[in-house]
mmCIF file of C-alpha atoms and ligand atoms in Angstrom:
data_model
loop_
_atom_site.group_PDB
_atom_site.id
_atom_site.type_symbol
_atom_site.label_atom_id
_atom_site.label_comp_id
_atom_site.label_asym_id
_atom_site.label_seq_id
_atom_site.Cartn_x
_atom_site.Cartn_y
_atom_site.Cartn_z
ATOM 1 C CA MET Z 21 23.453 143.045 -3.098
ATOM 2 C CA GLU Z 22 26.017 141.637 -5.516
ATOM 3 C CA ALA Z 23 26.227 142.755 -9.134
ATOM 4 C CA LYS Z 24 25.225 139.288 -10.335
ATOM 5 C CA LYS Z 25 22.011 139.412 -8.295
ATOM 6 C CA TRP Z 26 21.121 142.862 -9.639
ATOM 7 C CA MET Z 27 21.592 141.661 -13.190
ATOM 8 C CA GLU Z 28 19.448 138.574 -12.597
ATOM 9 C CA GLN Z 29 16.725 140.721 -11.082
ATOM 10 C CA ALA Z 30 16.912 143.112 -14.040
ATOM 11 C CA GLU Z 31 16.368 140.299 -16.515
ATOM 12 C CA GLU Z 32 13.291 139.170 -14.594
ATOM 13 C CA THR Z 33 11.684 142.591 -14.599
ATOM 14 C CA ILE Z 34 13.052 144.849 -17.356
ATOM 15 C CA LEU Z 35 12.021 143.964 -20.910
ATOM 16 C CA HIS Z 36 14.959 142.318 -22.604
ATOM 17 C CA THR Z 37 15.622 144.699 -25.501
ATOM 18 C CA TYR Z 38 19.349 145.092 -24.806
ATOM 19 C CA ASN Z 39 22.186 142.625 -24.414
ATOM 20 C CA ARG Z 40 23.913 144.678 -21.750
ATOM 21 C CA TYR Z 41 27.544 144.703 -20.717
ATOM 22 C CA GLN Z 42 27.924 142.702 -17.504
ATOM 23 C CA ILE Z 43 28.425 145.515 -15.012
ATOM 24 C CA VAL Z 44 26.140 147.555 -12.768
ATOM 25 C CA LEU Z 45 27.190 151.194 -12.767
ATOM 26 C CA GLU Z 46 26.751 153.130 -9.570
ATOM 27 C CA ARG Z 47 28.435 156.536 -9.691
ATOM 28 C CA GLY Z 48 30.629 158.789 -11.766
ATOM 29 C CA GLN Z 49 33.302 161.403 -11.217
ATOM 30 C CA GLY Z 50 34.943 163.445 -13.949
ATOM 31 C CA MET Z 51 35.966 161.077 -16.751
ATOM 32 C CA TYR Z 52 35.397 157.945 -14.655
ATOM 33 C CA LEU Z 53 32.537 155.619 -13.770
ATOM 34 C CA TYR Z 54 32.434 153.159 -10.859
ATOM 35 C CA ASP Z 55 30.464 149.920 -10.650
ATOM 36 C CA THR Z 56 28.800 148.378 -7.605
ATOM 37 C CA GLU Z 57 31.972 146.405 -6.842
ATOM 38 C CA GLY Z 58 33.963 149.632 -6.703
ATOM 39 C CA LYS Z 59 35.798 148.982 -9.972
ATOM 40 C CA LYS Z 60 36.804 152.126 -11.882
ATOM 41 C CA TYR Z 61 36.288 152.666 -15.621
ATOM 42 C CA LEU Z 62 37.624 155.348 -17.951
ATOM 43 C CA ASP Z 63 34.604 156.469 -19.946
ATOM 44 C CA PHE Z 64 34.976 156.885 -23.714
ATOM 45 C CA ALA Z 65 31.266 156.504 -24.451
ATOM 46 C CA ALA Z 66 29.693 159.225 -22.256
ATOM 47 C CA GLY Z 67 26.391 157.339 -22.076
ATOM 48 C CA ILE Z 68 26.280 157.404 -25.904
ATOM 49 C CA GLY Z 69 27.449 160.965 -26.278
ATOM 50 C CA VAL Z 70 25.238 162.420 -23.546
ATOM 51 C CA GLN Z 71 27.610 163.271 -20.687
ATOM 52 C CA ALA Z 72 29.506 166.018 -22.487
ATOM 53 C CA LEU Z 73 30.589 167.565 -19.167
ATOM 54 C CA GLY Z 74 31.604 164.220 -17.678
ATOM 55 C CA TYR Z 75 30.285 163.337 -14.234
ATOM 56 C CA GLY Z 76 29.797 165.424 -11.109
ATOM 57 C CA ASN Z 77 30.108 168.937 -12.546
ATOM 58 C CA GLN Z 78 29.355 170.958 -9.404
ATOM 59 C CA GLU Z 79 27.926 174.025 -11.119
ATOM 60 C CA TYR Z 80 25.539 171.906 -13.181
ATOM 61 C CA ASN Z 81 24.499 169.770 -10.199
ATOM 62 C CA HIS Z 82 23.903 172.843 -8.059
ATOM 63 C CA ALA Z 83 21.685 174.479 -10.692
ATOM 64 C CA LEU Z 84 19.546 171.346 -10.953
ATOM 65 C CA LYS Z 85 19.226 170.982 -7.171
ATOM 66 C CA MET Z 86 18.065 174.605 -6.922
ATOM 67 C CA GLN Z 87 15.498 174.073 -9.680
ATOM 68 C CA ILE Z 88 14.133 170.928 -8.001
ATOM 69 C CA ASP Z 89 13.356 172.960 -4.904
ATOM 70 C CA LYS Z 90 11.760 175.740 -6.945
ATOM 71 C CA LEU Z 91 9.626 174.091 -9.633
ATOM 72 C CA LEU Z 92 9.835 170.872 -11.656
ATOM 73 C CA HIS Z 93 6.898 170.936 -14.008
ATOM 74 C CA THR Z 94 4.155 173.248 -15.197
ATOM 75 C CA SER Z 95 2.957 171.912 -18.605
ATOM 76 C CA ASN Z 96 3.132 174.009 -21.758
ATOM 77 C CA LEU Z 97 -0.112 175.808 -20.980
ATOM 78 C CA TYR Z 98 1.996 178.406 -19.112
ATOM 79 C CA TYR Z 99 5.339 180.139 -19.579
ATOM 80 C CA ASN Z 100 8.337 179.295 -17.411
ATOM 81 C CA GLN Z 101 11.599 181.217 -17.049
ATOM 82 C CA PRO Z 102 14.275 178.474 -17.290
ATOM 83 C CA THR Z 103 12.906 177.227 -20.612
ATOM 84 C CA ILE Z 104 12.611 180.730 -22.066
ATOM 85 C CA GLU Z 105 16.271 181.303 -21.140
ATOM 86 C CA ALA Z 106 17.269 177.931 -22.597
ATOM 87 C CA ALA Z 107 15.452 178.714 -25.849
ATOM 88 C CA GLU Z 108 17.121 182.120 -26.188
ATOM 89 C CA LYS Z 109 20.585 180.591 -25.662
ATOM 90 C CA LEU Z 110 19.969 177.660 -27.999
ATOM 91 C CA CYS Z 111 18.730 179.952 -30.786
ATOM 92 C CA ARG Z 112 21.747 182.208 -30.257
ATOM 93 C CA VAL Z 113 24.345 179.414 -30.520
ATOM 94 C CA SER Z 114 22.629 177.704 -33.457
ATOM 95 C CA GLY Z 115 21.674 180.757 -35.499
ATOM 96 C CA LEU Z 116 18.193 179.236 -35.857
ATOM 97 C CA ASP Z 117 15.106 181.138 -34.739
ATOM 98 C CA ARG Z 118 12.484 178.930 -33.083
ATOM 99 C CA VAL Z 119 12.769 175.884 -30.836
ATOM 100 C CA PHE Z 120 10.402 173.179 -29.609
ATOM 101 C CA PHE Z 121 11.673 171.139 -26.646
ATOM 102 C CA THR Z 122 11.084 167.382 -26.518
ATOM 103 C CA ASN Z 123 12.121 164.610 -24.106
ATOM 104 C CA SER Z 124 14.310 162.595 -26.451
ATOM 105 C CA GLY Z 125 16.031 162.465 -29.805
ATOM 106 C CA THR Z 126 13.403 160.375 -31.499
ATOM 107 C CA GLU Z 127 10.731 162.905 -30.543
ATOM 108 C CA ALA Z 128 12.858 165.705 -31.952
ATOM 109 C CA ILE Z 129 12.933 163.822 -35.264
ATOM 110 C CA GLU Z 130 9.153 163.264 -35.116
ATOM 111 C CA GLY Z 131 8.650 166.991 -34.639
ATOM 112 C CA ALA Z 132 11.075 167.885 -37.425
ATOM 113 C CA ILE Z 133 9.213 165.583 -39.821
ATOM 114 C CA LYS Z 134 5.856 167.014 -38.789
ATOM 115 C CA ALA Z 135 7.122 170.556 -39.351
ATOM 116 C CA ALA Z 136 8.354 169.653 -42.852
ATOM 117 C CA LYS Z 137 5.083 167.908 -43.719
ATOM 118 C CA LYS Z 138 3.009 170.807 -42.449
ATOM 119 C CA TYR Z 139 5.151 173.261 -44.426
ATOM 120 C CA ALA Z 140 4.500 171.294 -47.618
ATOM 121 C CA TYR Z 141 0.811 170.779 -46.821
ATOM 122 C CA ASP Z 142 0.243 174.490 -46.238
ATOM 123 C CA LYS Z 143 1.752 175.199 -49.665
ATOM 124 C CA ASP Z 144 -0.391 172.867 -51.786
ATOM 125 C CA GLN Z 145 -2.985 171.251 -49.472
ATOM 126 C CA THR Z 146 -1.941 167.747 -50.546
ATOM 127 C CA THR Z 147 -0.699 165.035 -48.203
ATOM 128 C CA ASP Z 148 1.350 162.610 -50.284
ATOM 129 C CA HIS Z 149 4.690 164.363 -49.804
ATOM 130 C CA GLU Z 150 7.931 162.416 -49.749
ATOM 131 C CA ILE Z 151 11.019 162.520 -47.588
ATOM 132 C CA ILE Z 152 14.479 161.560 -48.779
ATOM 133 C CA ALA Z 153 16.576 159.973 -46.029
ATOM 134 C CA MET Z 154 19.946 158.182 -46.161
ATOM 135 C CA GLU Z 155 21.040 154.568 -46.198
ATOM 136 C CA HIS Z 156 22.741 153.497 -42.943
ATOM 137 C CA SER Z 157 21.193 156.411 -41.071
ATOM 138 C CA PHE Z 158 19.826 156.245 -37.546
ATOM 139 C CA HIS Z 159 17.138 158.622 -36.322
ATOM 140 C CA GLY Z 160 15.435 156.823 -33.432
ATOM 141 C CA ARG Z 161 12.982 154.059 -32.532
ATOM 142 C CA SER Z 162 9.527 155.649 -32.599
ATOM 143 C CA LEU Z 163 7.567 154.871 -35.746
ATOM 144 C CA GLY Z 164 8.134 158.153 -37.594
ATOM 145 C CA ALA Z 165 11.851 158.198 -36.827
ATOM 146 C CA LEU Z 166 12.074 154.519 -37.690
ATOM 147 C CA ALA Z 167 10.483 155.240 -41.088
ATOM 148 C CA VAL Z 168 13.483 157.450 -41.981
ATOM 149 C CA THR Z 169 16.116 155.143 -40.465
ATOM 150 C CA GLY Z 170 18.190 153.513 -43.210
ATOM 151 C CA ASN Z 171 18.514 150.113 -41.578
ATOM 152 C CA ALA Z 172 16.116 147.467 -42.899
ATOM 153 C CA HIS Z 173 16.755 145.218 -39.902
ATOM 154 C CA TYR Z 174 15.367 147.883 -37.517
ATOM 155 C CA ARG Z 175 12.466 148.810 -39.822
ATOM 156 C CA GLU Z 176 11.078 145.615 -41.314
ATOM 157 C CA PRO Z 177 9.169 144.030 -38.403
ATOM 158 C CA PHE Z 178 7.256 147.280 -37.875
ATOM 159 C CA GLU Z 179 6.206 148.048 -41.426
ATOM 160 C CA PRO Z 180 4.137 149.629 -42.827
ATOM 161 C CA LEU Z 181 5.690 152.768 -41.388
ATOM 162 C CA PRO Z 182 4.205 156.254 -41.782
ATOM 163 C CA GLY Z 183 4.897 158.463 -44.770
ATOM 164 C CA ILE Z 184 6.623 157.980 -48.078
ATOM 165 C CA VAL Z 185 10.353 157.693 -47.538
ATOM 166 C CA LYS Z 186 13.041 157.087 -50.131
ATOM 167 C CA PHE Z 187 16.597 156.209 -49.243
ATOM 168 C CA ALA Z 188 19.581 157.755 -50.999
ATOM 169 C CA GLU Z 189 23.203 156.770 -50.721
ATOM 170 C CA TYR Z 190 25.029 158.991 -48.215
ATOM 171 C CA ASN Z 191 27.787 161.163 -49.702
ATOM 172 C CA HIS Z 192 26.499 160.426 -53.193
ATOM 173 C CA LEU Z 193 24.837 163.516 -54.650
ATOM 174 C CA GLU Z 194 23.483 161.926 -57.827
ATOM 175 C CA SER Z 195 21.751 159.315 -55.709
ATOM 176 C CA VAL Z 196 19.885 162.121 -53.895
ATOM 177 C CA GLU Z 197 19.194 164.017 -57.113
ATOM 178 C CA SER Z 198 17.649 160.966 -58.756
ATOM 179 C CA LEU Z 199 15.025 160.718 -55.976
ATOM 180 C CA VAL Z 200 13.907 164.361 -55.997
ATOM 181 C CA ASN Z 201 10.502 165.084 -57.514
ATOM 182 C CA ASP Z 202 7.798 167.703 -56.998
ATOM 183 C CA LYS Z 203 6.438 165.741 -54.021
ATOM 184 C CA THR Z 204 9.719 165.862 -52.084
ATOM 185 C CA CYS Z 205 9.210 167.968 -48.946
ATOM 186 C CA ALA Z 206 12.414 167.290 -47.026
ATOM 187 C CA ILE Z 207 15.881 165.793 -47.205
ATOM 188 C CA LEU Z 208 16.969 164.416 -43.848
ATOM 189 C CA MET Z 209 20.412 163.287 -42.768
ATOM 190 C CA GLU Z 210 22.875 163.170 -39.918
ATOM 191 C CA THR Z 211 25.719 165.637 -40.449
ATOM 192 C CA ILE Z 212 27.949 162.789 -39.271
ATOM 193 C CA GLN Z 213 26.407 159.324 -39.307
ATOM 194 C CA GLY Z 214 26.851 157.860 -35.825
ATOM 195 C CA GLU Z 215 25.241 154.428 -35.391
ATOM 196 C CA GLY Z 216 25.912 153.726 -39.063
ATOM 197 C CA GLY Z 217 29.672 153.668 -38.393
ATOM 198 C CA ILE Z 218 30.992 157.268 -37.981
ATOM 199 C CA TYR Z 219 30.794 158.662 -41.516
ATOM 200 C CA PRO Z 220 31.078 162.466 -41.795
ATOM 201 C CA ALA Z 221 29.188 164.141 -44.647
ATOM 202 C CA GLN Z 222 31.580 165.361 -47.289
ATOM 203 C CA LYS Z 223 31.614 169.129 -47.791
ATOM 204 C CA GLU Z 224 30.610 168.977 -51.485
ATOM 205 C CA PHE Z 225 27.818 166.525 -50.689
ATOM 206 C CA LEU Z 226 26.186 168.657 -48.007
ATOM 207 C CA ALA Z 227 26.649 171.805 -50.113
ATOM 208 C CA GLY Z 228 25.104 169.978 -53.086
ATOM 209 C CA VAL Z 229 22.111 168.798 -51.055
ATOM 210 C CA LYS Z 230 21.614 172.330 -49.708
ATOM 211 C CA LYS Z 231 21.601 173.652 -53.270
ATOM 212 C CA ILE Z 232 18.975 171.092 -54.361
ATOM 213 C CA CYS Z 233 16.850 172.067 -51.351
ATOM 214 C CA LYS Z 234 17.072 175.774 -52.172
ATOM 215 C CA GLU Z 235 16.218 175.294 -55.833
ATOM 216 C CA HIS Z 236 13.106 173.192 -55.147
ATOM 217 C CA ASP Z 237 11.914 174.715 -51.847
ATOM 218 C CA ILE Z 238 12.672 171.417 -50.100
ATOM 219 C CA LEU Z 239 13.565 171.631 -46.398
ATOM 220 C CA LEU Z 240 16.975 170.428 -45.268
ATOM 221 C CA ILE Z 241 16.665 168.643 -41.917
ATOM 222 C CA LEU Z 242 19.929 167.875 -40.150
ATOM 223 C CA ASP Z 243 20.037 165.355 -37.322
ATOM 224 C CA GLU Z 244 22.638 166.719 -34.891
ATOM 225 C CA ILE Z 245 21.538 164.503 -32.029
ATOM 226 C CA GLN Z 246 24.885 162.724 -31.735
ATOM 227 C CA CYS Z 247 27.325 165.008 -33.582
ATOM 228 C CA GLY Z 248 26.005 168.316 -32.207
ATOM 229 C CA MET Z 249 26.570 170.150 -28.915
ATOM 230 C CA GLY Z 250 30.272 170.785 -29.314
ATOM 231 C CA ARG Z 251 31.347 167.257 -30.149
ATOM 232 C CA THR Z 252 33.238 168.287 -33.278
ATOM 233 C CA GLY Z 253 34.621 171.576 -31.939
ATOM 234 C CA THR Z 254 31.804 173.793 -33.170
ATOM 235 C CA MET Z 255 28.477 173.981 -31.377
ATOM 236 C CA PHE Z 256 26.843 172.056 -34.231
ATOM 237 C CA ALA Z 257 28.721 169.989 -36.790
ATOM 238 C CA TRP Z 258 27.067 171.748 -39.763
ATOM 239 C CA GLN Z 259 28.627 175.040 -38.656
ATOM 240 C CA GLU Z 260 31.925 173.885 -40.205
ATOM 241 C CA TYR Z 261 30.265 173.322 -43.583
ATOM 242 C CA GLY Z 262 29.266 176.846 -44.559
ATOM 243 C CA ILE Z 263 25.600 175.888 -44.878
ATOM 244 C CA LYS Z 264 22.578 176.137 -42.608
ATOM 245 C CA PRO Z 265 19.711 173.640 -42.223
ATOM 246 C CA ASP Z 266 16.073 174.724 -42.305
ATOM 247 C CA ILE Z 267 15.334 172.396 -39.397
ATOM 248 C CA MET Z 268 17.702 170.752 -36.914
ATOM 249 C CA ALA Z 269 17.164 167.977 -34.393
ATOM 250 C CA CYS Z 270 19.193 167.965 -31.202
ATOM 251 C CA ALA Z 271 19.225 165.809 -28.049
ATOM 252 C CA LYS Z 272 21.822 163.596 -26.286
ATOM 253 C CA ALA Z 273 24.310 166.134 -24.833
ATOM 254 C CA LEU Z 274 21.731 168.944 -24.856
ATOM 255 C CA GLY Z 275 20.874 168.261 -21.209
ATOM 256 C CA CYS Z 276 24.100 166.449 -20.253
ATOM 257 C CA GLY Z 277 22.116 163.707 -18.505
ATOM 258 C CA ILE Z 278 18.616 165.162 -18.172
ATOM 259 C CA PRO Z 279 16.340 163.623 -20.834
ATOM 260 C CA VAL Z 280 15.752 166.511 -23.217
ATOM 261 C CA GLY Z 281 15.755 167.043 -26.971
ATOM 262 C CA ALA Z 282 14.738 169.847 -29.289
ATOM 263 C CA PHE Z 283 13.975 170.662 -32.865
ATOM 264 C CA LEU Z 284 14.777 174.102 -34.171
ATOM 265 C CA MET Z 285 13.935 175.903 -37.383
ATOM 266 C CA THR Z 286 14.327 179.165 -39.211
ATOM 267 C CA LYS Z 287 11.719 181.868 -38.753
ATOM 268 C CA GLN Z 288 10.654 181.359 -42.350
ATOM 269 C CA VAL Z 289 9.791 177.687 -41.716
ATOM 270 C CA ALA Z 290 8.250 178.465 -38.322
ATOM 271 C CA ASP Z 291 5.919 181.045 -39.856
ATOM 272 C CA ALA Z 292 4.788 178.586 -42.525
ATOM 273 C CA SER Z 293 4.438 175.294 -40.643
ATOM 274 C CA LEU Z 294 3.364 174.264 -37.140
ATOM 275 C CA LYS Z 295 0.657 176.445 -35.565
ATOM 276 C CA PRO Z 296 -1.178 176.204 -32.206
ATOM 277 C CA GLY Z 297 -2.828 172.779 -32.078
ATOM 278 C CA ASP Z 298 -0.472 171.155 -34.596
ATOM 279 C CA HIS Z 299 2.030 169.784 -32.084
ATOM 280 C CA GLY Z 300 2.422 169.424 -28.347
ATOM 281 C CA THR Z 301 3.950 167.631 -25.371
ATOM 282 C CA THR Z 302 3.163 167.431 -21.668
ATOM 283 C CA TYR Z 303 6.724 167.223 -20.340
ATOM 284 C CA GLY Z 304 8.727 168.790 -23.174
ATOM 285 C CA GLY Z 305 10.516 171.957 -22.094
ATOM 286 C CA ASN Z 306 9.511 171.736 -18.462
ATOM 287 C CA PRO Z 307 11.369 174.017 -16.023
ATOM 288 C CA PHE Z 308 13.718 171.265 -14.853
ATOM 289 C CA ALA Z 309 14.831 170.359 -18.394
ATOM 290 C CA GLY Z 310 14.996 174.063 -19.242
ATOM 291 C CA ALA Z 311 17.276 174.737 -16.274
ATOM 292 C CA ALA Z 312 19.543 171.877 -17.392
ATOM 293 C CA VAL Z 313 19.839 173.121 -20.987
ATOM 294 C CA SER Z 314 20.329 176.697 -19.865
ATOM 295 C CA LYS Z 315 23.100 175.743 -17.431
ATOM 296 C CA VAL Z 316 24.786 173.428 -19.950
ATOM 297 C CA LEU Z 317 24.996 176.279 -22.466
ATOM 298 C CA ASP Z 318 26.354 178.645 -19.782
ATOM 299 C CA ILE Z 319 29.041 176.141 -18.814
ATOM 300 C CA PHE Z 320 29.990 175.600 -22.461
ATOM 301 C CA GLU Z 321 30.640 179.328 -22.698
ATOM 302 C CA GLU Z 322 32.287 179.901 -19.299
ATOM 303 C CA GLN Z 323 34.507 176.827 -19.423
ATOM 304 C CA LYS Z 324 35.330 177.346 -23.122
ATOM 305 C CA ILE Z 325 34.312 173.800 -24.007
ATOM 306 C CA LEU Z 326 34.463 174.354 -27.781
ATOM 307 C CA GLU Z 327 38.023 175.691 -27.599
ATOM 308 C CA HIS Z 328 38.981 172.731 -25.440
ATOM 309 C CA VAL Z 329 37.507 170.261 -27.958
ATOM 310 C CA GLN Z 330 39.421 171.990 -30.753
ATOM 311 C CA ASP Z 331 42.644 171.744 -28.684
ATOM 312 C CA ILE Z 332 42.318 168.125 -27.592
ATOM 313 C CA SER Z 333 40.840 166.629 -30.793
ATOM 314 C CA GLY Z 334 44.128 166.672 -32.653
ATOM 315 C CA TYR Z 335 45.740 164.669 -29.872
ATOM 316 C CA LEU Z 336 43.026 161.984 -29.870
ATOM 317 C CA ARG Z 337 43.257 161.762 -33.642
ATOM 318 C CA LYS Z 338 47.045 161.432 -33.494
ATOM 319 C CA ARG Z 339 46.902 158.625 -30.921
ATOM 320 C CA LEU Z 340 44.225 156.782 -32.912
ATOM 321 C CA GLU Z 341 46.317 157.113 -36.085
ATOM 322 C CA GLU Z 342 49.310 155.692 -34.164
ATOM 323 C CA LEU Z 343 47.217 152.710 -33.085
ATOM 324 C CA LYS Z 344 46.176 152.205 -36.691
ATOM 325 C CA THR Z 345 49.811 152.163 -37.812
ATOM 326 C CA GLU Z 346 50.744 149.779 -35.032
ATOM 327 C CA TYR Z 347 47.848 147.315 -35.427
ATOM 328 C CA PRO Z 348 47.048 146.168 -38.977
ATOM 329 C CA CYS Z 349 43.649 144.883 -37.796
ATOM 330 C CA ILE Z 350 42.579 148.571 -37.682
ATOM 331 C CA THR Z 351 41.608 149.250 -41.276
ATOM 332 C CA GLU Z 352 40.435 152.846 -41.050
ATOM 333 C CA ARG Z 353 40.054 155.849 -38.742
ATOM 334 C CA ARG Z 354 37.138 158.178 -39.430
ATOM 335 C CA GLY Z 355 35.418 161.077 -37.721
ATOM 336 C CA ARG Z 356 35.648 164.671 -36.630
ATOM 337 C CA GLY Z 357 36.630 166.158 -33.307
ATOM 338 C CA LEU Z 358 35.647 163.912 -30.417
ATOM 339 C CA MET Z 359 33.401 161.704 -32.558
ATOM 340 C CA GLN Z 360 35.792 159.091 -33.883
ATOM 341 C CA GLY Z 361 35.640 155.552 -35.192
ATOM 342 C CA LEU Z 362 38.199 152.829 -35.790
ATOM 343 C CA GLU Z 363 37.063 150.258 -38.309
ATOM 344 C CA LEU Z 364 38.399 146.763 -37.658
ATOM 345 C CA ALA Z 365 39.114 143.832 -39.952
ATOM 346 C CA SER Z 366 36.256 141.306 -39.893
ATOM 347 C CA SER Z 367 38.457 138.752 -38.098
ATOM 348 C CA VAL Z 368 38.523 141.074 -35.076
ATOM 349 C CA PRO Z 369 34.947 141.640 -33.806
ATOM 350 C CA ALA Z 370 34.483 145.141 -32.409
ATOM 351 C CA GLY Z 371 32.021 143.817 -29.810
ATOM 352 C CA GLU Z 372 34.666 141.458 -28.451
ATOM 353 C CA ILE Z 373 37.220 144.299 -28.268
ATOM 354 C CA SER Z 374 34.836 146.564 -26.376
ATOM 355 C CA ALA Z 375 33.975 143.734 -23.940
ATOM 356 C CA LYS Z 376 37.666 143.058 -23.283
ATOM 357 C CA ALA Z 377 38.398 146.762 -22.920
ATOM 358 C CA LEU Z 378 35.637 146.916 -20.313
ATOM 359 C CA GLN Z 379 37.311 144.153 -18.311
ATOM 360 C CA GLN Z 380 40.450 146.265 -18.360
ATOM 361 C CA GLY Z 381 38.616 149.364 -17.185
ATOM 362 C CA LEU Z 382 37.827 151.172 -20.435
ATOM 363 C CA ILE Z 383 34.282 151.895 -21.606
ATOM 364 C CA LEU Z 384 34.013 151.882 -25.393
ATOM 365 C CA ILE Z 385 31.042 151.216 -27.652
ATOM 366 C CA THR Z 386 30.701 149.972 -31.206
ATOM 367 C CA ALA Z 387 28.933 151.250 -34.313
ATOM 368 C CA GLY Z 388 27.943 150.124 -37.791
ATOM 369 C CA ASN Z 389 29.844 147.331 -39.400
ATOM 370 C CA ASN Z 390 32.660 146.445 -36.963
ATOM 371 C CA VAL Z 391 33.633 149.943 -35.838
ATOM 372 C CA LEU Z 392 34.918 150.949 -32.401
ATOM 373 C CA ARG Z 393 33.249 154.229 -31.510
ATOM 374 C CA PHE Z 394 34.883 156.969 -29.415
ATOM 375 C CA LEU Z 395 32.504 159.516 -27.859
ATOM 376 C CA PRO Z 396 34.295 160.677 -24.694
ATOM 377 C CA PRO Z 397 33.034 163.465 -22.456
ATOM 378 C CA LEU Z 398 34.221 166.729 -24.019
ATOM 379 C CA VAL Z 399 36.189 167.604 -20.884
ATOM 380 C CA LEU Z 400 38.804 164.872 -21.370
ATOM 381 C CA GLU Z 401 42.522 165.674 -21.116
ATOM 382 C CA LYS Z 402 45.596 164.242 -22.815
ATOM 383 C CA GLU Z 403 46.262 161.886 -19.908
ATOM 384 C CA HIS Z 404 42.873 160.235 -20.526
ATOM 385 C CA VAL Z 405 43.663 159.777 -24.211
ATOM 386 C CA ASP Z 406 46.971 158.147 -23.204
ATOM 387 C CA GLU Z 407 45.240 155.882 -20.686
ATOM 388 C CA MET Z 408 42.678 154.824 -23.317
ATOM 389 C CA ALA Z 409 45.404 154.098 -25.895
ATOM 390 C CA GLU Z 410 47.346 152.018 -23.365
ATOM 391 C CA ILE Z 411 44.366 149.814 -22.524
ATOM 392 C CA LEU Z 412 43.410 149.428 -26.173
ATOM 393 C CA ARG Z 413 46.990 148.435 -26.954
ATOM 394 C CA ASN Z 414 46.794 145.682 -24.312
ATOM 395 C CA VAL Z 415 43.550 144.397 -25.778
ATOM 396 C CA LEU Z 416 44.573 144.591 -29.446
ATOM 397 C CA GLY Z 417 47.938 142.982 -28.663
ATOM 398 C CA GLU Z 418 46.134 139.646 -28.307
ATOM 399 C CA TYR Z 419 44.994 139.918 -31.919
ATOM 400 C CA GLN Z 420 48.330 140.658 -33.590
ATOM 401 C CA PRO Z 421 49.009 138.144 -36.374
HETATM 402 C C1 LIG A 2 20.576 158.645 -30.430
HETATM 403 C C2 LIG A 2 20.142 159.178 -31.728
HETATM 404 C C3 LIG A 2 18.792 159.379 -32.030
HETATM 405 C C4 LIG A 2 17.681 158.963 -31.109
HETATM 406 O O1 LIG A 2 17.716 159.614 -29.886
HETATM 407 P P1 LIG A 2 16.914 158.987 -28.629
HETATM 408 O O2 LIG A 2 17.095 160.013 -27.553
HETATM 409 O O3 LIG A 2 17.541 157.673 -28.324
HETATM 410 O O4 LIG A 2 15.501 158.844 -29.042
HETATM 411 C C5 LIG A 2 18.486 159.955 -33.247
HETATM 412 N N1 LIG A 2 19.444 160.319 -34.117
HETATM 413 C C6 LIG A 2 20.752 160.134 -33.855
HETATM 414 C C7 LIG A 2 21.780 160.577 -34.844
HETATM 415 C C8 LIG A 2 21.147 159.552 -32.664
HETATM 416 O O5 LIG A 2 22.449 159.340 -32.412
#
C-alpha cells in the first residue's frame, strides 16, 4: 500500500491529536530511518529523545528477544529478576536509593507528585500542600502532570486540575522564593527545559532552589525525562550541578524504545512517603521493560556512551555555532551536550524549516517559541553532524536575506 493510502487510513481511525509529518516510517538502522517508499532519513530527533542507542543495536535486540521467550509480564504481586537488576543499576548510576517503574514519563511525574504529597501529609496530616513549578515547563499530558505544566494553552481546557500549583519564572530565584510558604511541599522543574525551547537551568539557580528546599524541608523534584540518560554527557543532567534531587523522574531513553519510565527518590523520602497501598501499576516494571532498562544500562557502560557524548558534543556545538555565524536568521544556540536548540528569527518558522529538512532527508523537530531542536541518538559520529549541517545549510540558504 502507498504511503498516501496509509496516511488516509490513519486519519480515519486514529484520533487526530497530532498534525504529523507526511511520511510513514518503516524501519531503522543506526542513525537512519527509512520510510515505506524506501527513502532514507538522518535522524536528529531519536523519536523525541528516546532512541539513545539509535536503531538496530544487536545486543539490545537480542536481550529483548530472549526475554520475550522467557517471560513478558507477571504483575507487581511477585518479584521478577530483570526488574530487580534494572533497579539496582538505576540506583547505582543515579545515586538515588529507591525506584518505582512506570510505563511513561507522565506517570513518572504523577508518582513523583504523589510521593511529595504523601511526604508532606505524613508530617502534618493536612492536605492543602502546594507545589511550585516553572513557567514554560512540560511534564506530560495526564491531569496531574498537566497541572504542573507551565503552558496555559495545554492546561486551560482541562481545568480545574488537581492540587495547588504556583508557577515561578525559570532561572529566576527570587521568583521561586516569593512563592514559598509553609504549605509548599515540592519544587518541580526540568534540569533543562525541553519542550519549552531548550533552556538549561543556571548553576546558581538550581543551587539556590536546592538551598531553599533544604532550609524548609521542601522536596526538590527534577524532571530528567528528556535531559537524562546520558544526553548531556553525564548519566543525569543534574550530576553536573553539584546538587542532588530528593525525587527524580525519568523516561524517554530509559528503555531506548520500550515504553518505560521511573521515579526515584532518596531513602529518606522513601521511608517517609509512599507505603504499600499508596501507589501501584499493573504493567510498570514488568520483566520485559526491566530487561530493556537493564540491558540499556549495561550497554551504556560497555560501549562507554557517556564518554562518547562528551567527545562528540563539542563538535555538534561547534558546527551549530558555525551555522549561527553563517545564517543571521539563527538568533541563538542553547543547550548542553546532545540536547541543543537553535532559535530562529520570527520571519523564519521553525516548523517550515523542519518540514523542508525532512524533504531533504533530515529528521529534526521543533520546540518552544520558534526553536529547532536537536536530540540525536547518542551514538552519532562526526560524519552525521556534517551531514546534518550540510542539509540544514541547503534549507536555510533559501531564507538568506
Ligand atoms: C516527554 C516528556 C514528558 C512526558 O513523557 P511521556 O512519556 O510523553 O508521558 C515529561 N517531561 C518531560 C521533560 C518530557 O520531555
